[in-house]
XYZ file of C-alpha atoms in Angstrom:
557
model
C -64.693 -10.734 -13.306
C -64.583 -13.058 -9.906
C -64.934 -16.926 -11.053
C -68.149 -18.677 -10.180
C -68.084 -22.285 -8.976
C -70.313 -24.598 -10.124
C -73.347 -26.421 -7.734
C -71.219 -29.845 -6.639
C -67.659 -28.144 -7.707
C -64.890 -29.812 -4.930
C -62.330 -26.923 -4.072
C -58.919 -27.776 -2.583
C -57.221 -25.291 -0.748
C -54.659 -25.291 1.351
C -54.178 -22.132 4.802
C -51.862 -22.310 8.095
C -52.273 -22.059 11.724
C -49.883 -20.823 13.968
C -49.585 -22.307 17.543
C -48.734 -20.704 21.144
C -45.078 -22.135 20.516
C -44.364 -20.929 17.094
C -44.998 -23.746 15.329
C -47.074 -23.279 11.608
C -49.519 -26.245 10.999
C -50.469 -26.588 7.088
C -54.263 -27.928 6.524
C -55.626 -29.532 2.744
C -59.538 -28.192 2.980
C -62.278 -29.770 0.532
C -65.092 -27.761 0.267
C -68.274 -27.809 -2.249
C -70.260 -24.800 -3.367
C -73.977 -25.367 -1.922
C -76.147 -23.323 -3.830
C -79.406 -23.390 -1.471
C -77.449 -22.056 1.525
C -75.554 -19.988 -0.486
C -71.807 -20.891 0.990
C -69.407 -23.192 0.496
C -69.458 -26.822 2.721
C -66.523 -28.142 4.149
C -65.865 -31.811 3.435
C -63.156 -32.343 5.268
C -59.691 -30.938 6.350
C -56.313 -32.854 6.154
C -52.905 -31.984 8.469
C -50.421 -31.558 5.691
C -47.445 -30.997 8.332
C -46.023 -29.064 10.014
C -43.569 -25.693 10.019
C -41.126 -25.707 12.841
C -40.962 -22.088 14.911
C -37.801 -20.456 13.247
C -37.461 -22.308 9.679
C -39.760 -22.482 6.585
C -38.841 -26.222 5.536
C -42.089 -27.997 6.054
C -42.059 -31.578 7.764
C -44.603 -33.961 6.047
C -47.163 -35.472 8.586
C -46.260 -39.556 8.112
C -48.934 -41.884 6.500
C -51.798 -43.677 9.092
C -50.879 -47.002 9.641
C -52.997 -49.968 8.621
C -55.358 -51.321 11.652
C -55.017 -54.907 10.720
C -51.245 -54.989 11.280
C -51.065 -57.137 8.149
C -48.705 -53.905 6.039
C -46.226 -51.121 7.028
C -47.135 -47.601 6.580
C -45.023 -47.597 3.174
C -47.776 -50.219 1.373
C -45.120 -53.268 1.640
C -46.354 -56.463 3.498
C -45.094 -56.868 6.935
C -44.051 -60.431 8.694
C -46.039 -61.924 11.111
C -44.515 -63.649 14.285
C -46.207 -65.103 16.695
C -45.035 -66.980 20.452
C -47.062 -69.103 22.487
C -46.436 -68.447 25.905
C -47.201 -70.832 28.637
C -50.741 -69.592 31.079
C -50.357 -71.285 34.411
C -52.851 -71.303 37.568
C -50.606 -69.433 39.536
C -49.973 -66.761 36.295
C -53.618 -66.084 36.362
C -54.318 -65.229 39.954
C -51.183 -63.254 39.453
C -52.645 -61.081 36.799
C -55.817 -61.112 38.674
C -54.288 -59.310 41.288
C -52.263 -57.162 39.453
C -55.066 -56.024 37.272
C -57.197 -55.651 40.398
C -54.625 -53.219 41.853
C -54.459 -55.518 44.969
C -51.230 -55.791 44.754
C -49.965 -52.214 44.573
C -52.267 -51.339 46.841
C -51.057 -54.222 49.402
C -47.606 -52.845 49.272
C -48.535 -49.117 49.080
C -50.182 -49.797 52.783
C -47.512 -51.835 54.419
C -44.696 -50.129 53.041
C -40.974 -51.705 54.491
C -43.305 -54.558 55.964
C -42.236 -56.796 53.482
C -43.525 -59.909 55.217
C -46.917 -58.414 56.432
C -46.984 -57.715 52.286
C -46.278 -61.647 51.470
C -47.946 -62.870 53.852
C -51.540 -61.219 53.361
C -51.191 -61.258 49.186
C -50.665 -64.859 49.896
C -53.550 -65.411 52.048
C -55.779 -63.060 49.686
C -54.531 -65.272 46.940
C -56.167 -68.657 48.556
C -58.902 -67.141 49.935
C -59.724 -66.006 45.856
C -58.320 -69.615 44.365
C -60.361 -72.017 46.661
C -63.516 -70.567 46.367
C -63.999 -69.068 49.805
C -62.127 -72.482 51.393
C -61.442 -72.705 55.031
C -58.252 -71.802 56.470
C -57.224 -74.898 57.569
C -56.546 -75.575 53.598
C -53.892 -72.925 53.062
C -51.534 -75.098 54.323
C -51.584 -78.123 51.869
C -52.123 -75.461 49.265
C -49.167 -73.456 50.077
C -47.115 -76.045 50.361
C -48.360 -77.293 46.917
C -47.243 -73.896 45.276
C -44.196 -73.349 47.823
C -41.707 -70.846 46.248
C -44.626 -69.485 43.312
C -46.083 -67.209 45.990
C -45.721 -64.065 47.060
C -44.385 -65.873 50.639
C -41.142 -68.105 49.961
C -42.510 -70.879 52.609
C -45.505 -72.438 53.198
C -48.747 -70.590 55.303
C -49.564 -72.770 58.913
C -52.638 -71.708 60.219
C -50.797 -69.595 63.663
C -49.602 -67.428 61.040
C -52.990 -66.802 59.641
C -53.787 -66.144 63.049
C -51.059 -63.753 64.065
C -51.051 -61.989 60.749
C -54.992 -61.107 61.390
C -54.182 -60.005 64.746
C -51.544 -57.712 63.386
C -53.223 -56.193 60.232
C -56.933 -56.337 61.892
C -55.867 -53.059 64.403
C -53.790 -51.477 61.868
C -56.960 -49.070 60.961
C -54.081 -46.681 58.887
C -52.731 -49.337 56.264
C -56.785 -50.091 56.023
C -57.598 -46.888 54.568
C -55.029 -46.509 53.195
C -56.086 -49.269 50.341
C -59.661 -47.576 50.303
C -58.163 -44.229 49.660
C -56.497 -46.007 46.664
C -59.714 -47.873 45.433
C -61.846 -44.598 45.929
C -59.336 -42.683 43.369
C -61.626 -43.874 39.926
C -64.429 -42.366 41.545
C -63.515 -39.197 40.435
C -64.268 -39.927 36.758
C -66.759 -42.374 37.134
C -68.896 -40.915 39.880
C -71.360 -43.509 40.269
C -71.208 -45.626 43.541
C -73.562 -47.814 45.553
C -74.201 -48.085 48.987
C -75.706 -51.308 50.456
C -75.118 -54.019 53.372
C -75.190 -57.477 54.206
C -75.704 -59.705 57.551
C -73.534 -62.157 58.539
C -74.488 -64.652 61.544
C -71.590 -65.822 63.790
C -71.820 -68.109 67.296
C -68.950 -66.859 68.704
C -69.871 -65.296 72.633
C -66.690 -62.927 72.470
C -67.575 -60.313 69.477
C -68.310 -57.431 70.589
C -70.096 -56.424 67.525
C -72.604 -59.096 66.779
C -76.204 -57.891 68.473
C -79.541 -59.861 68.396
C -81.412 -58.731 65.542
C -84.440 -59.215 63.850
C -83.260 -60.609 59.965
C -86.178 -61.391 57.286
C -88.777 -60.874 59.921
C -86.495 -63.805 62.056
C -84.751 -62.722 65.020
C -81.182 -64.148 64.990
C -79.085 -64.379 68.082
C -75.250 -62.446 67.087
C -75.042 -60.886 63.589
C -72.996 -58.183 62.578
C -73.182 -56.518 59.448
C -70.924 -55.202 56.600
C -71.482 -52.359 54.552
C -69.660 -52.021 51.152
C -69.352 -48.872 48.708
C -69.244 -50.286 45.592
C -68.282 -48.799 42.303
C -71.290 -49.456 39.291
C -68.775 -48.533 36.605
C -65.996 -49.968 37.136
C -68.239 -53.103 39.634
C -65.247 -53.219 41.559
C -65.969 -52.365 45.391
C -63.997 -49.462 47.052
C -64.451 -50.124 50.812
C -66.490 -51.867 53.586
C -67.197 -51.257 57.073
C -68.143 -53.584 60.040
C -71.146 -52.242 61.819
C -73.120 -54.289 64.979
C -76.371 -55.925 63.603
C -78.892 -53.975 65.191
C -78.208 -51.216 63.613
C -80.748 -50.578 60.534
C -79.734 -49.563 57.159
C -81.263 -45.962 57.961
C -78.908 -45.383 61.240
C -75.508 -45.886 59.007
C -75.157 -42.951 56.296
C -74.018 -40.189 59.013
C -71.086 -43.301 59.149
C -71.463 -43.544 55.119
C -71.058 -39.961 54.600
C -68.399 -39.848 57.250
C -66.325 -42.441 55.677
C -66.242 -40.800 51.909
C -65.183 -37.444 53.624
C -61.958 -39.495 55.099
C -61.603 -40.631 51.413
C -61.259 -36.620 50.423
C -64.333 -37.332 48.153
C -66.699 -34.269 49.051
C -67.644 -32.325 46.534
C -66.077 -34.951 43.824
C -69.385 -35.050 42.054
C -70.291 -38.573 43.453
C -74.014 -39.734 43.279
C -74.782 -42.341 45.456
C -77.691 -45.283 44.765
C -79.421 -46.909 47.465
C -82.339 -48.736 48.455
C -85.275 -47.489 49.992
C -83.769 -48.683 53.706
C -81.545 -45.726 54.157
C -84.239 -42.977 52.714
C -84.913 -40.257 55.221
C -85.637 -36.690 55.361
C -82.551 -36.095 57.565
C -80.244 -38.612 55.619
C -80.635 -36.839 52.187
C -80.470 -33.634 53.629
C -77.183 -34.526 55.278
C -75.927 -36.042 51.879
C -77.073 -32.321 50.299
C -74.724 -30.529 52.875
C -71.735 -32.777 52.519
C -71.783 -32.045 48.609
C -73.281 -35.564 47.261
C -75.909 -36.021 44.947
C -78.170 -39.181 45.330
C -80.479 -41.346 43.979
C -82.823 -43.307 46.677
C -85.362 -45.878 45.657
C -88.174 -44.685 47.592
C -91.589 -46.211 49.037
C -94.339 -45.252 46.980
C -96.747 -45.567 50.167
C -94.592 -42.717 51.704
C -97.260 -39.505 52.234
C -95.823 -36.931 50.483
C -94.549 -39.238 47.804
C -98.352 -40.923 47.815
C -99.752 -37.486 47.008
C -97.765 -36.867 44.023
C -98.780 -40.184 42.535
C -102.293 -39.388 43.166
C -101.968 -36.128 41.510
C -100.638 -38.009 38.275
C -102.338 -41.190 38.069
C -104.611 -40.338 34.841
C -101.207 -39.186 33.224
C -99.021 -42.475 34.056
C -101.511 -44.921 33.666
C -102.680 -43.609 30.208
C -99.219 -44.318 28.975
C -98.054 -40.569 28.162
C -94.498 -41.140 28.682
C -93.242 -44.352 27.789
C -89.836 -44.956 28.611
C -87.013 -45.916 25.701
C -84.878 -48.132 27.965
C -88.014 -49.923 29.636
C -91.237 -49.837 27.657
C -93.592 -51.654 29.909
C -93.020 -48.290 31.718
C -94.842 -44.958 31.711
C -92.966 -42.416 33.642
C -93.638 -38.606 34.756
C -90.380 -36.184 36.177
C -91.488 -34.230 38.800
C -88.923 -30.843 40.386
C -90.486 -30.144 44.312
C -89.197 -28.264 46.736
C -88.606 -29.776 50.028
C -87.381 -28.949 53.517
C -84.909 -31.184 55.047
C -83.328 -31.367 58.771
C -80.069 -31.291 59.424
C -77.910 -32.174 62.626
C -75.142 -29.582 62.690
C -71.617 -30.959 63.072
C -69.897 -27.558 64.782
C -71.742 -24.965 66.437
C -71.898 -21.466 66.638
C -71.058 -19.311 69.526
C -71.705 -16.360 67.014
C -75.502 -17.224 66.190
C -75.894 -19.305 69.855
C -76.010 -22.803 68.059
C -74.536 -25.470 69.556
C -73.355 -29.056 67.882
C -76.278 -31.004 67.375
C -78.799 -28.801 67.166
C -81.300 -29.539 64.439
C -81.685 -27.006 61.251
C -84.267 -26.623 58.368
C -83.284 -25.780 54.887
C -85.430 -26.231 51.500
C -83.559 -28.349 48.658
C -85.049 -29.181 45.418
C -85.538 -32.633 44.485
C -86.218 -34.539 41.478
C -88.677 -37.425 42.031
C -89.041 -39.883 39.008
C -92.227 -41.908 39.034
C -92.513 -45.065 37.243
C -96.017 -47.171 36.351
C -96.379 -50.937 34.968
C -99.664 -51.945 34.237
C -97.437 -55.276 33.567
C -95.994 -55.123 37.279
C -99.516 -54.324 38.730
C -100.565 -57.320 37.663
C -97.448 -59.622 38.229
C -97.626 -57.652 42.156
C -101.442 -58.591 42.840
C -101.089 -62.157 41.716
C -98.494 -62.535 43.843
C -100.436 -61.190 46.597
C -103.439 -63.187 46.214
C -101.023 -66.211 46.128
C -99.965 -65.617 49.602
C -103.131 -64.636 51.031
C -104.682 -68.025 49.573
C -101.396 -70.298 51.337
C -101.191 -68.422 54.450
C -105.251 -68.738 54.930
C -105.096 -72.835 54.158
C -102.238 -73.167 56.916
C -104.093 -71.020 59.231
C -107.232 -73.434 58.612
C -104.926 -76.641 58.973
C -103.474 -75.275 61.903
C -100.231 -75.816 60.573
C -97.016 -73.735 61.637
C -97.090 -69.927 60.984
C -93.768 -68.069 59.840
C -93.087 -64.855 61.734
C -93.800 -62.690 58.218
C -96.963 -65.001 57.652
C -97.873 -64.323 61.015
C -97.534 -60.839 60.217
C -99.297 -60.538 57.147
C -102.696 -61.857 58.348
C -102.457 -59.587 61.108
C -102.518 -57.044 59.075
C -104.267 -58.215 55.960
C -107.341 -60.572 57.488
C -109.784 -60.698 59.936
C -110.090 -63.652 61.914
C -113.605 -64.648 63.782
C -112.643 -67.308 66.627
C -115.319 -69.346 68.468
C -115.065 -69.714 72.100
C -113.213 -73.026 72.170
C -110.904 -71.354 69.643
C -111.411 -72.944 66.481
C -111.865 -70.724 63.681
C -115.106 -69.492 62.728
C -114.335 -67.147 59.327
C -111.569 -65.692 57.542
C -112.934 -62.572 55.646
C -110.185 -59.729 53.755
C -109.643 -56.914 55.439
C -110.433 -54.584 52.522
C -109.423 -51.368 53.739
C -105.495 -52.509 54.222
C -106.048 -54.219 51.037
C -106.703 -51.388 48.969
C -104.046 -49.469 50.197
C -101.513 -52.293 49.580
C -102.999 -52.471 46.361
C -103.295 -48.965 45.178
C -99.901 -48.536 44.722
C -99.042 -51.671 43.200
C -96.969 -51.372 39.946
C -95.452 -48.095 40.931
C -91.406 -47.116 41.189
C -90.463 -43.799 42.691
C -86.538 -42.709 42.667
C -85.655 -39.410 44.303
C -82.710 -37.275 43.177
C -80.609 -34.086 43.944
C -79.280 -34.107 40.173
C -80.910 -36.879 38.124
C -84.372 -35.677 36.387
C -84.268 -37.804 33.313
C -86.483 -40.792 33.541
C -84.837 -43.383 31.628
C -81.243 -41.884 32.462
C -82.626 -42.467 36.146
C -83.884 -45.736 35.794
C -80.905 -46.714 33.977
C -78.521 -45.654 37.053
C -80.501 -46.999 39.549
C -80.865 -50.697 37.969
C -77.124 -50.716 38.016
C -77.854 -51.512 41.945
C -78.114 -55.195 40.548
C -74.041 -54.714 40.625
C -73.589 -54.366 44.317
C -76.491 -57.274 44.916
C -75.091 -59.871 42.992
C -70.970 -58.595 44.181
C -72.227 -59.373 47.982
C -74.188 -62.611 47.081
C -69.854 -63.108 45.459
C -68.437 -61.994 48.893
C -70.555 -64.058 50.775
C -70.192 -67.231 48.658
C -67.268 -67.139 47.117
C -64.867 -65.726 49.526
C -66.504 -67.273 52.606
C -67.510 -63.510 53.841
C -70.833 -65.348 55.080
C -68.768 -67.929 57.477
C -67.081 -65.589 59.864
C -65.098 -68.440 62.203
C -63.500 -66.196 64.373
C -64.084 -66.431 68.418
C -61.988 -62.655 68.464
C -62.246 -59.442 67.113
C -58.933 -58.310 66.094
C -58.875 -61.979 64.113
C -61.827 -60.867 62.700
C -61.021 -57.612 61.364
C -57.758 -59.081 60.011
C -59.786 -62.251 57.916
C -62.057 -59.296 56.667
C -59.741 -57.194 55.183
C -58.347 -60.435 53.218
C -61.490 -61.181 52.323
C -61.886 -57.873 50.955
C -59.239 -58.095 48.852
C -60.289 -61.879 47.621
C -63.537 -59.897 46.999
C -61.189 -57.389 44.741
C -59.690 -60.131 42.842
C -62.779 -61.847 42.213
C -64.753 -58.914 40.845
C -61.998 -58.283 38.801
C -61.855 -61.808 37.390
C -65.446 -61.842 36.780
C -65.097 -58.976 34.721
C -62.538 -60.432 32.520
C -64.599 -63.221 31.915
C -67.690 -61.345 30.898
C -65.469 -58.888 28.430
C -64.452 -62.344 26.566
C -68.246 -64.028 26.781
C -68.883 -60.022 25.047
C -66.056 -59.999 22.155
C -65.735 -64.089 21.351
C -67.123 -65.256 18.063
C -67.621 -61.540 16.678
C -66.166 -60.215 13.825
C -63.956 -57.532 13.697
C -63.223 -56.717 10.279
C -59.681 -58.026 10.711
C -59.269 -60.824 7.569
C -56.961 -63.045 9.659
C -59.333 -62.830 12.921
C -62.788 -63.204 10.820
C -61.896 -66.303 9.282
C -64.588 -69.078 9.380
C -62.586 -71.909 11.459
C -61.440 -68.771 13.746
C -64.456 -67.664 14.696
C -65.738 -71.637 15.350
C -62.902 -71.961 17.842
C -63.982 -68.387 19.512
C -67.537 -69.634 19.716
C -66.779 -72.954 21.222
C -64.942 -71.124 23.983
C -67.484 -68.745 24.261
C -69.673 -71.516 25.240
C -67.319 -73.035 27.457
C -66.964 -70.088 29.441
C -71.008 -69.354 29.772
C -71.317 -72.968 31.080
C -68.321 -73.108 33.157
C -68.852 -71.216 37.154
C -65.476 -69.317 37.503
C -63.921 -71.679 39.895
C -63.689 -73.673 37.215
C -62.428 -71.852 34.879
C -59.598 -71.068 37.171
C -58.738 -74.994 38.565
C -56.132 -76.110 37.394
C -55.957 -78.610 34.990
C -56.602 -82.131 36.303
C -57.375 -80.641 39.895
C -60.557 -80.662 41.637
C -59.927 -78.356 44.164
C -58.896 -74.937 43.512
């Protein structure tokens, strides 16, 4: 007669496994007898060792080692020793750029050049220590910290000069480092795509245009558009672009420029601002392989139409979001049809290059609602309307957006002599400002998730505050070049300042995220420990991260 476990009866059993290669794994299995599902549970399994292919001595599997460090895997107590080792200013930016990559990458594109390599990890290095500094200051500093940098001798400012000239045309060693910097996005396939504008007075750029900036037109700005990893926040490449080109004009260039960096059909979403949504842009982005997520105007008419279609469901709160709950949210699938510019033509079907095409994609189009931001948007429009109608009473001076916005959003009744008669609303643009106030839309190729979407598109913060970095901290926003071969040379070292300092600031955040938190590790959890931890955690929070990095008794980086 077959023996009956008992209900809550542990068996321990032992079976093998044989691999592709011969070799005979032995398992320890714990089960239970459950008598409601009728079958035995398994608690858990246990590698016993292993059974080398050819012999039937079994090799034990060794004992886990303790996490805290504090034994040996036989029980006894182990001996701690510990070496303080010296952290200098130098040693830091050192690390910085190693971490970074900057510095393999630096030498991976000027191979043999060994001087071009110095030279430009030295000037990267300065431009990342002092803060943005002008150039004039690598000298002094370089002589300072003669013989610690990657350049034996000290920088003068000709060979700034001459080393711009000669890396700024080298377009190769360029892409080269982006190539490099684009390899992460294969696994983390998130990456942002946004500009900047930078003013400049020199006459002899070819690339600075007159431009309207803000609603201000500016003279010569160029601008500078960055990809920008959200996973890693490190960027991956820039390009220089003339100023009066808008935002929309530049993703044939975009999509051009991650083709070169072989990453079609890699499974990269991009994340962009409303500025570069099209119909033809996100239909290009479909047949180059890329998925995207664009922020898009919710005044848009086909986009306006689906709102109106579920306003009853998102403002009656239906769908409130997890990540965001002052959000209400509906996922919409739509089928849309998108131009597209060919690239080659087609003797075979009589198309030529450049001839315009229709296809139907699906989208995804994520609608958000705030009642919260509804109210928080029409405050801040009545705001305006009330200070731009008291300076247009006082007569005083009229911004070019102010001027703007009571064209469009009052009506003005002038007496003969000029002087104003009345200032009534002009309700009609009023209401259509206002009926879409408190709404988000995203469209996507892949994304139909609502707080997954939400979640990926907020990450745009990353890129926003890394440019406000470039621009301030590696003195990206003071161009001081008259030429443009210097040009392209000082931006490719700022780049790479831009690197190091992303880098840095990442550092920084993963110890203001771990300080003063224990981990379950007796030596590391100890009371006065963790006081220590927290009082550099607060250091760092309060300290800007050219502080952090002066050295001690300095007060210039």
């Amino acid at each position: 007669m077959a023996y009956r476990r008992e209900p809550g009866e542990i068996s321990i059993s032992t079976y093998k496994t044989v691999r592709a290669n011969g070799d005979t794994y032995v398992y320890q299995k714990k089960s239970v007898y459950d008598p409601v599902l009728k079958y035995d549970r398994i608690l858990g399994r246990t590698l016993l060792g292993k059974i080398p292919a050819g012999t039937n001595e079994m090799i034990p599997t060794r004992p886990k080692k303790k996490t805290d460090g504090s034994t040996k895997a036989d029980g006894s107590s182990r001996e701690m020793h510990a070496q303080r080792v010296p952290c200098t200013y130098l040693s830091i930016i050192q690390h910085v750029a190693n971490s970074s990559d900057v510095t393999k990458q630096v030498k991976m594109a000027f191979r043999g050049n060994h001087g071009v390599q110095e030279k430009l990890l030295t000037c990267a290095w300065y431009c990342f220590a002092s803060d943005g500094d002008t150039w004039p200051g690598i000298v002094p500093w370089s002589t300072k910290y003669c013989g610690s940098l990657p350049y034996a001798t000290a920088i003068s400012e000709d060979m700034c000069h001459d080393l711009f000239v000669e890396i700024g045309g080298n377009e190769t060693a360029k892409q080269k480092i982006f190539m490099e910097r684009a390899k992460p996005l294969r696994s983390e396939r998130l990456l942002a795509l946004d500009s900047t504008t930078i003013e400049t007075l020199s006459e002899n750029l070819r690339s600075p245009r007159k431009a309207p900036h803000k609603d201000t037109l500016i003279k010569k700005v160029y601008k500078v558009t960055f990809f920008y990893s959200m996973n890693t926040r490190q960027p991956v490449a820039y390009a220089k672009i003339p100023g009066n080109i808008p935002d929309i004009s530049t993703v044939s260039q975009a999509v051009e420029q991650l083709n070169a960096l072989g990453l079609r059909g890699a499974g990269l979403e991009v994340v962009a601002d409303s500025g570069y949504v099209s119909d033809e842009n996100m239909g290009l982005l479909i047949k180059n392989k890329y998925d995207f997520i664009f922020h898009i105007e919710s005044n848009t008419d086909w986009i306006s139409k689906l709102i109106e279609e579920n306003r009853q469901k998102l403002e009656t709160c239906q769908t409130i979001l997890r990540i965001a709950p002052e959000y209400t949210g509906v996922s919409l699938t739509v089928n849309r049809d998108m131009p597209y510019r060919r690239q080659r033509g087609s003797s075979k079907n009589n198309i030529k290059k450049g001839d315009i095409e229709t296809f139907s994609s699906q989208l995804h189009v994520l609608i958000y609602y705030s009642s919260l931001q509804r109210g928080a948007d029409e405050k801040s429009f009545r705001m305006r309307y009330a200070s731009v109608e008291e300076d247009i009473r006082t007569g005083s001076y009229l911004e070019p957006e102010d001027l703007k916005f009571s064209e469009k959003y009052m009506i003005i009744a002038k007496k003969r002599d000029g002087e104003i008669e009345s200032i009534v609303p002009n309700k009609a643009a009023i209401d259509k400002k206002q009926r879409h106030n408190g709404y988000l839309v995203l469209v996507a190729t892949r994304e139909k998730d609502l707080d997954v979407g939400l979640e990926k598109y907020r990450k745009r913060e990353y890129i926003e505050e890394g440019m406000k970095n470039y621009k301030g901290h590696t003195g990206g926003d003071k161009p001081r070049k008259w030429h443009e071969d210097t040009l392209d040379g000082q931006l490719l070292t700022q780049f790479l300042a831009y690197c190091m300092h992303e880098s840095f600031e990442s550092m920084v955040r993963y110890q203001k995220n771990t300080l003063a938190i224990p981990t379950g590790v007796v030596a590391h959890d100890k009371s006065d420990n963790l006081k220590l931890e927290k009082t550099l955690k607060n250091w760092l929070r309060k300290t800007s991260l050219n502080k952090i990095l002066r050295p001690v008794g300095s007060h210039r980086g």
